[in-house]
XYZ file of C-alpha atoms in Angstrom:
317
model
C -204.587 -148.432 114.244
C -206.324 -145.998 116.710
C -209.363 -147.624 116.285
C -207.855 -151.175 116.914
C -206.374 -150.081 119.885
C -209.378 -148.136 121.170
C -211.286 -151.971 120.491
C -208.119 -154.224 122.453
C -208.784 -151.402 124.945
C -212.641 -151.817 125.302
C -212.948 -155.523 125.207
C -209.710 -155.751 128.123
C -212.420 -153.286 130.167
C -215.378 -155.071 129.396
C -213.439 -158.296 130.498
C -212.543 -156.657 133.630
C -215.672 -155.464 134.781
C -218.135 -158.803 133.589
C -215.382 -161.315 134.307
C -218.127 -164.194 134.130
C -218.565 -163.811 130.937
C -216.364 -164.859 128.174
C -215.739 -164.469 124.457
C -215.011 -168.085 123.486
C -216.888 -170.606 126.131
C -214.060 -173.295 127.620
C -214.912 -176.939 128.327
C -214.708 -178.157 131.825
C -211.621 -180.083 132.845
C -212.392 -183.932 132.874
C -210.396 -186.510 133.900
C -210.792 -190.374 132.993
C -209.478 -192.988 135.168
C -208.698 -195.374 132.190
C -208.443 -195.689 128.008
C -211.684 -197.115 127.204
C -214.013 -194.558 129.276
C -211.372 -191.625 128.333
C -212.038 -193.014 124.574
C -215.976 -192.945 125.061
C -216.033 -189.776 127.005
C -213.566 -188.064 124.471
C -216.311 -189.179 121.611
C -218.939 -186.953 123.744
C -216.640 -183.969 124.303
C -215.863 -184.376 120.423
C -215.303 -180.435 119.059
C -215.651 -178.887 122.599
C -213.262 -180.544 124.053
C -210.364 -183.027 125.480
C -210.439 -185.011 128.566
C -207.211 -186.190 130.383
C -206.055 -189.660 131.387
C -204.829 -191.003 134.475
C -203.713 -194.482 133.077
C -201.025 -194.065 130.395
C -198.109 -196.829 129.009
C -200.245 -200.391 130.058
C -201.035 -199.296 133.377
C -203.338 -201.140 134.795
C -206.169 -200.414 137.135
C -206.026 -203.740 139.363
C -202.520 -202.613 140.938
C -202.167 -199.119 140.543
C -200.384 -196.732 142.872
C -201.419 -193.054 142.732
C -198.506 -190.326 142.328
C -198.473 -186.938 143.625
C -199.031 -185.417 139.963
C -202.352 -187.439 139.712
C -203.758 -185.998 143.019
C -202.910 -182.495 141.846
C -205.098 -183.670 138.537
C -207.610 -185.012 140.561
C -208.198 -181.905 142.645
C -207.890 -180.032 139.652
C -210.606 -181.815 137.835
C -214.352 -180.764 137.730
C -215.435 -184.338 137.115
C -213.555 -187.924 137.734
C -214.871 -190.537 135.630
C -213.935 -193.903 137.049
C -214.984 -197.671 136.828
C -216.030 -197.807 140.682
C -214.084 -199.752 143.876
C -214.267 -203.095 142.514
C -211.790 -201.944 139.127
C -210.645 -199.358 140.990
C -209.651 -199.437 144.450
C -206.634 -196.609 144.766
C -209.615 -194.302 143.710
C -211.845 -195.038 146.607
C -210.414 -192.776 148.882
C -209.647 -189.581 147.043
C -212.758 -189.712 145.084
C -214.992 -189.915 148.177
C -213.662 -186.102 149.250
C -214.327 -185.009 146.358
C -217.902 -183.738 146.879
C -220.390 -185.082 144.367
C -217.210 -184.428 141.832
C -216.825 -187.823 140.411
C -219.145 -190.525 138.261
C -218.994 -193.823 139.210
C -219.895 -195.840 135.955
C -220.076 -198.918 137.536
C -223.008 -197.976 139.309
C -224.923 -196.122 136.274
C -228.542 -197.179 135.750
C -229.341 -200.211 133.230
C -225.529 -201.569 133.047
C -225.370 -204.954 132.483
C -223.093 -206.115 135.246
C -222.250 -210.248 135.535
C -220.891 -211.697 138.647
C -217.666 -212.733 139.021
C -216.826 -216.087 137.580
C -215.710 -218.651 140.749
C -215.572 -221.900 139.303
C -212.142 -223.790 138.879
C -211.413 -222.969 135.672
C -211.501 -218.971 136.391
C -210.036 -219.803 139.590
C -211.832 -220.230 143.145
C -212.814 -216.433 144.255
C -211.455 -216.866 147.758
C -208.863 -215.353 149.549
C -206.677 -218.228 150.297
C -203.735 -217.844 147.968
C -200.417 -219.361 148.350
C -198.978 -216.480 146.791
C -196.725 -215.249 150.180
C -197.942 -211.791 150.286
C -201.065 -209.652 151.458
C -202.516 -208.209 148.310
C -204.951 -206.300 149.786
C -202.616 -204.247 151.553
C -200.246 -203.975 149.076
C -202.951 -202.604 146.169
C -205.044 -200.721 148.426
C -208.539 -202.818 147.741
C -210.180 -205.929 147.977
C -210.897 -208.577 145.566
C -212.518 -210.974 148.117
C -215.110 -208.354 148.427
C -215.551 -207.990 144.461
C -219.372 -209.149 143.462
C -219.249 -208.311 139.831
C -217.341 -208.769 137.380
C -215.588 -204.842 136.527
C -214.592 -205.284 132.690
C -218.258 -204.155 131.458
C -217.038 -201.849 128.949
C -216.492 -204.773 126.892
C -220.083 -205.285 126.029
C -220.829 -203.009 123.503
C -224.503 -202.270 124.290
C -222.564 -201.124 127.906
C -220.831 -198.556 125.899
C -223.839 -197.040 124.902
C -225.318 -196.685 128.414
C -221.658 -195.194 129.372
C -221.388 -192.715 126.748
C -225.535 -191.357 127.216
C -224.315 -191.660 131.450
C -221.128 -189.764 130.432
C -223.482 -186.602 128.149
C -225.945 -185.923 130.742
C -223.590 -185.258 133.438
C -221.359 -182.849 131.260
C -224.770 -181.172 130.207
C -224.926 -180.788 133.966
C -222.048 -178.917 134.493
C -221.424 -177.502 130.701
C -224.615 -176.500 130.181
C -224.058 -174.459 126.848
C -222.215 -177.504 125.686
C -225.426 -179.923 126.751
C -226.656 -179.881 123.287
C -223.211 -181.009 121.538
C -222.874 -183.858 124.320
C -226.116 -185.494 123.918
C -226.094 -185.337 120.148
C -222.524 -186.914 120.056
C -223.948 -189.479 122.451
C -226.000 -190.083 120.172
C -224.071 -190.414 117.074
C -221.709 -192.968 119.235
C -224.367 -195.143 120.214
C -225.322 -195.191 116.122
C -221.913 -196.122 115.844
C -222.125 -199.288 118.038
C -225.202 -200.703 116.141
C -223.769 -199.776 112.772
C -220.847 -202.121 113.514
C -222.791 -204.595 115.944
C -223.850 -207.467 113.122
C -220.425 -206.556 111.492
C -218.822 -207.818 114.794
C -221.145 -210.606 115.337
C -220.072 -211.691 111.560
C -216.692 -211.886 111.822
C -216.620 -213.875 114.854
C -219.723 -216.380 113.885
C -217.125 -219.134 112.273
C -215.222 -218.952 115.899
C -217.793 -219.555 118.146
C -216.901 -223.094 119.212
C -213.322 -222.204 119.755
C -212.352 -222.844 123.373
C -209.640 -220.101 124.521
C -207.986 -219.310 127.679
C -207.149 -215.911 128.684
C -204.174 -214.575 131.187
C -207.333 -213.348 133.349
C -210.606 -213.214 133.648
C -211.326 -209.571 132.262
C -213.341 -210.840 128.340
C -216.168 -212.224 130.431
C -218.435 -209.387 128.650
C -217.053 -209.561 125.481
C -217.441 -213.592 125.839
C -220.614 -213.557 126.432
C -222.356 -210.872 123.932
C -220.557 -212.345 121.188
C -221.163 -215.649 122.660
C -217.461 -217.173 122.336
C -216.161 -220.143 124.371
C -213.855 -218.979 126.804
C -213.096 -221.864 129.165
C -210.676 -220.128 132.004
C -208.346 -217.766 132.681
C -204.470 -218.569 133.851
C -205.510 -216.073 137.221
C -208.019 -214.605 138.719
C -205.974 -211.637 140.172
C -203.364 -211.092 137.210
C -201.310 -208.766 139.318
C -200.860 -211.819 141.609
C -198.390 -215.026 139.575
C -200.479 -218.108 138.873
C -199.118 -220.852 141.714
C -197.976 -223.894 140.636
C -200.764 -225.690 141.522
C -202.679 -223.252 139.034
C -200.241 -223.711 136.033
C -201.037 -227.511 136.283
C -204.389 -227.346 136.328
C -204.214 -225.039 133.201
C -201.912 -227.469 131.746
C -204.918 -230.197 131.718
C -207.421 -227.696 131.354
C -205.684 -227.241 127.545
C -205.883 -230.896 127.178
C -209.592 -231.571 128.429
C -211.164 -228.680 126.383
C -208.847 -228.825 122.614
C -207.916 -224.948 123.485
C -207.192 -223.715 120.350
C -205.528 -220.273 121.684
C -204.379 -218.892 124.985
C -204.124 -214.758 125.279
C -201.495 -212.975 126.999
C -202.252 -208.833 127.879
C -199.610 -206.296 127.219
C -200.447 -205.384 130.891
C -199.569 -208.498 132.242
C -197.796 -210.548 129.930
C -197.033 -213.942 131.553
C -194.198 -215.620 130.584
C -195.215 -218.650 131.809
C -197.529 -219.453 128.342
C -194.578 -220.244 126.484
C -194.018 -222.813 128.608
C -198.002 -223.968 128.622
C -198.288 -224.380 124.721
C -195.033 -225.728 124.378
C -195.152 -229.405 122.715
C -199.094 -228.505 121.865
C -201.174 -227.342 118.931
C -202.006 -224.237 120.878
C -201.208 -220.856 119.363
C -200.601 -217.961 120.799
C -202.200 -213.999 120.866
C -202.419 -210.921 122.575
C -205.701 -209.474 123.107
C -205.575 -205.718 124.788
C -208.717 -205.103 126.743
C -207.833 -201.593 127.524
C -206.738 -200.570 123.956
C -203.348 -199.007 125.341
C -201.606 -198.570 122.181
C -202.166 -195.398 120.766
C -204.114 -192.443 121.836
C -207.203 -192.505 119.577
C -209.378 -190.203 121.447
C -212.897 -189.861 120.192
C -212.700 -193.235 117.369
C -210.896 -195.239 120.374
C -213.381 -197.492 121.475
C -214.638 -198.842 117.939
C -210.997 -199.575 117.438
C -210.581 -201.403 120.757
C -213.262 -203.623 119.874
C -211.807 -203.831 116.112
C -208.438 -205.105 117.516
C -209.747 -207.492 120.598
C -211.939 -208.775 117.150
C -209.399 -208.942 114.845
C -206.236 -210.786 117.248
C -208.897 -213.267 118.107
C -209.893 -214.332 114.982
C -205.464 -214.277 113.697
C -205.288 -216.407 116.496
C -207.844 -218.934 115.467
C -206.988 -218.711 111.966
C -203.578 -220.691 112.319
């Protein structure tokens, strides 16, 4: 016992006196603006660490409003991980104090961004809305200044480039941990061309399946699975569709044989009831921010499982 106590007493002094350095190293504190890049950056920090998230219960980052306890997390926080201003807009303005403290993803080298889609179907990208209200003002950004389209985690090879983007900053600032980061980079990205051609299987028989979507946010997913997504209810799906828009989606279903029209638990419009009502279009739910359940580091391959899976139950009726 004397010995044991002369050892507690030793290690408290040497703790005193070197207090940079430790016995067990700690992992920096990260936090993630939303589920899919908190899922991909929890993969990285995978046995060193957990990150925290901002957006919990279906928020969703097109009209969120930041409380008090997020700033404190924020300030806290030696890295924010966001999507940029154009998913992001109540970020703009605390992240740009924050010194070189935050990573922008949306502006990562070798993304594949797409420009937003303007045509009719996806709904003119203007800013002349009879919807009675100022959005701008009331969300704190603007989509009339949006260039690309900000829902590129959806394209798997994107994921990659995020999760590599996502190890070599950490190695930055954890760099004991650098090793553990890069190699579980590494393993993710494995991952995501393990299950590519499984993907690309599963959805082969539904290629030529027109679908409509409450908004445009799938454009990535459309596209590198090469589905045949003909429009979206709204562009801004914070803002309700006018009712100029729900008839022009109501002969939008009759022009292209839609097979399936997707609501979002984020913004589930009640209004597609009334759309497929008296017509051979089914209903789903597709989830592009994979809300449901905390999954940490296995989260993203089970987004893309599920946005995989509803589409095809959907089609399969």
């Amino acid at each position: 016992m004397i010995k044991l106590a002369r050892w507690v007493c030793l290690t408290t002094l040497w703790a005193a006196l070197y207090p940079t350095c430790s016995f067990a190293a700690s992992s920096p504190t990260i936090m993630v603006s939303i589920k899919p890049f908190y899922n991909i950056c929890a993969r990285v920090m995978q046995s060193v660490g957990k990150p925290n998230l901002l957006l919990t219960k279906n928020a969703s980052p097109h009209d969120y409003q930041l409380k008090p306890s997020d700033a404190k997390l924020i300030d806290s926080s030696d890295l924010i991980i966001w999507g940029g201003p154009e998913l992001e807009g109540y970020l703009q303005k605390p992240v740009s104090s924050l010194a070189n403290r935050d990573l922008d993803l949306a502006a990562v080298p070798g993304l594949t961004l797409l420009p937003i889609r303007t045509s009719n179907n996806w709904e003119p990208h203007t800013h002349d809305h009879d919807h009675g209200h100022d959005h701008d003002h009331d969300h704190g950004h603007s989509h009339a200044h949006m260039v690309n389209d900000p829902h590129f985690w959806l394209d798997p090879d994107n994921a990659i480039i995020i999760a590599t983007a996502i190890a070599d900053r950490l190695s930055e600032i954890d760099p004991e941990h650098a090793k553990i980061y890069k190699n579980n980079a590494l393993e993710f990205s494995k991952e995501i061309n393990k299950d590519k051609s499984l993907w690309k299987k599963q959805l082969a028989a539904y290629k030529n399946k027109p679908y409509i979507v409450s908004h445009d946010a799938y454009q990535y997913f459309n596209k590198y699975f090469g589905l045949d997504g003909v429009g979206a209810i709204s562009l801004h799906p914070e803002i309700p569709p006018s009712i100029q828009r729900i008839q022009q989606i109501q002969a939008l279903l009759n022009a292209e044989k839609v097979s399936c029209i997707f609501s979002e638990p984020q913004f589930n419009y009640k209004i597609i009831d009334t759309l497929i009502s008296g017509t051979k279009v089914h209903k789903g739910q597709l989830d592009p921010l994979g809300q449901d359940k905390d999954l940490g580091p296995q989260g993203y391959i089970v987004l893309i499982d599920n946005l995989i899976n509803n589409f095809v139950t959907c089609n399969k009726h």
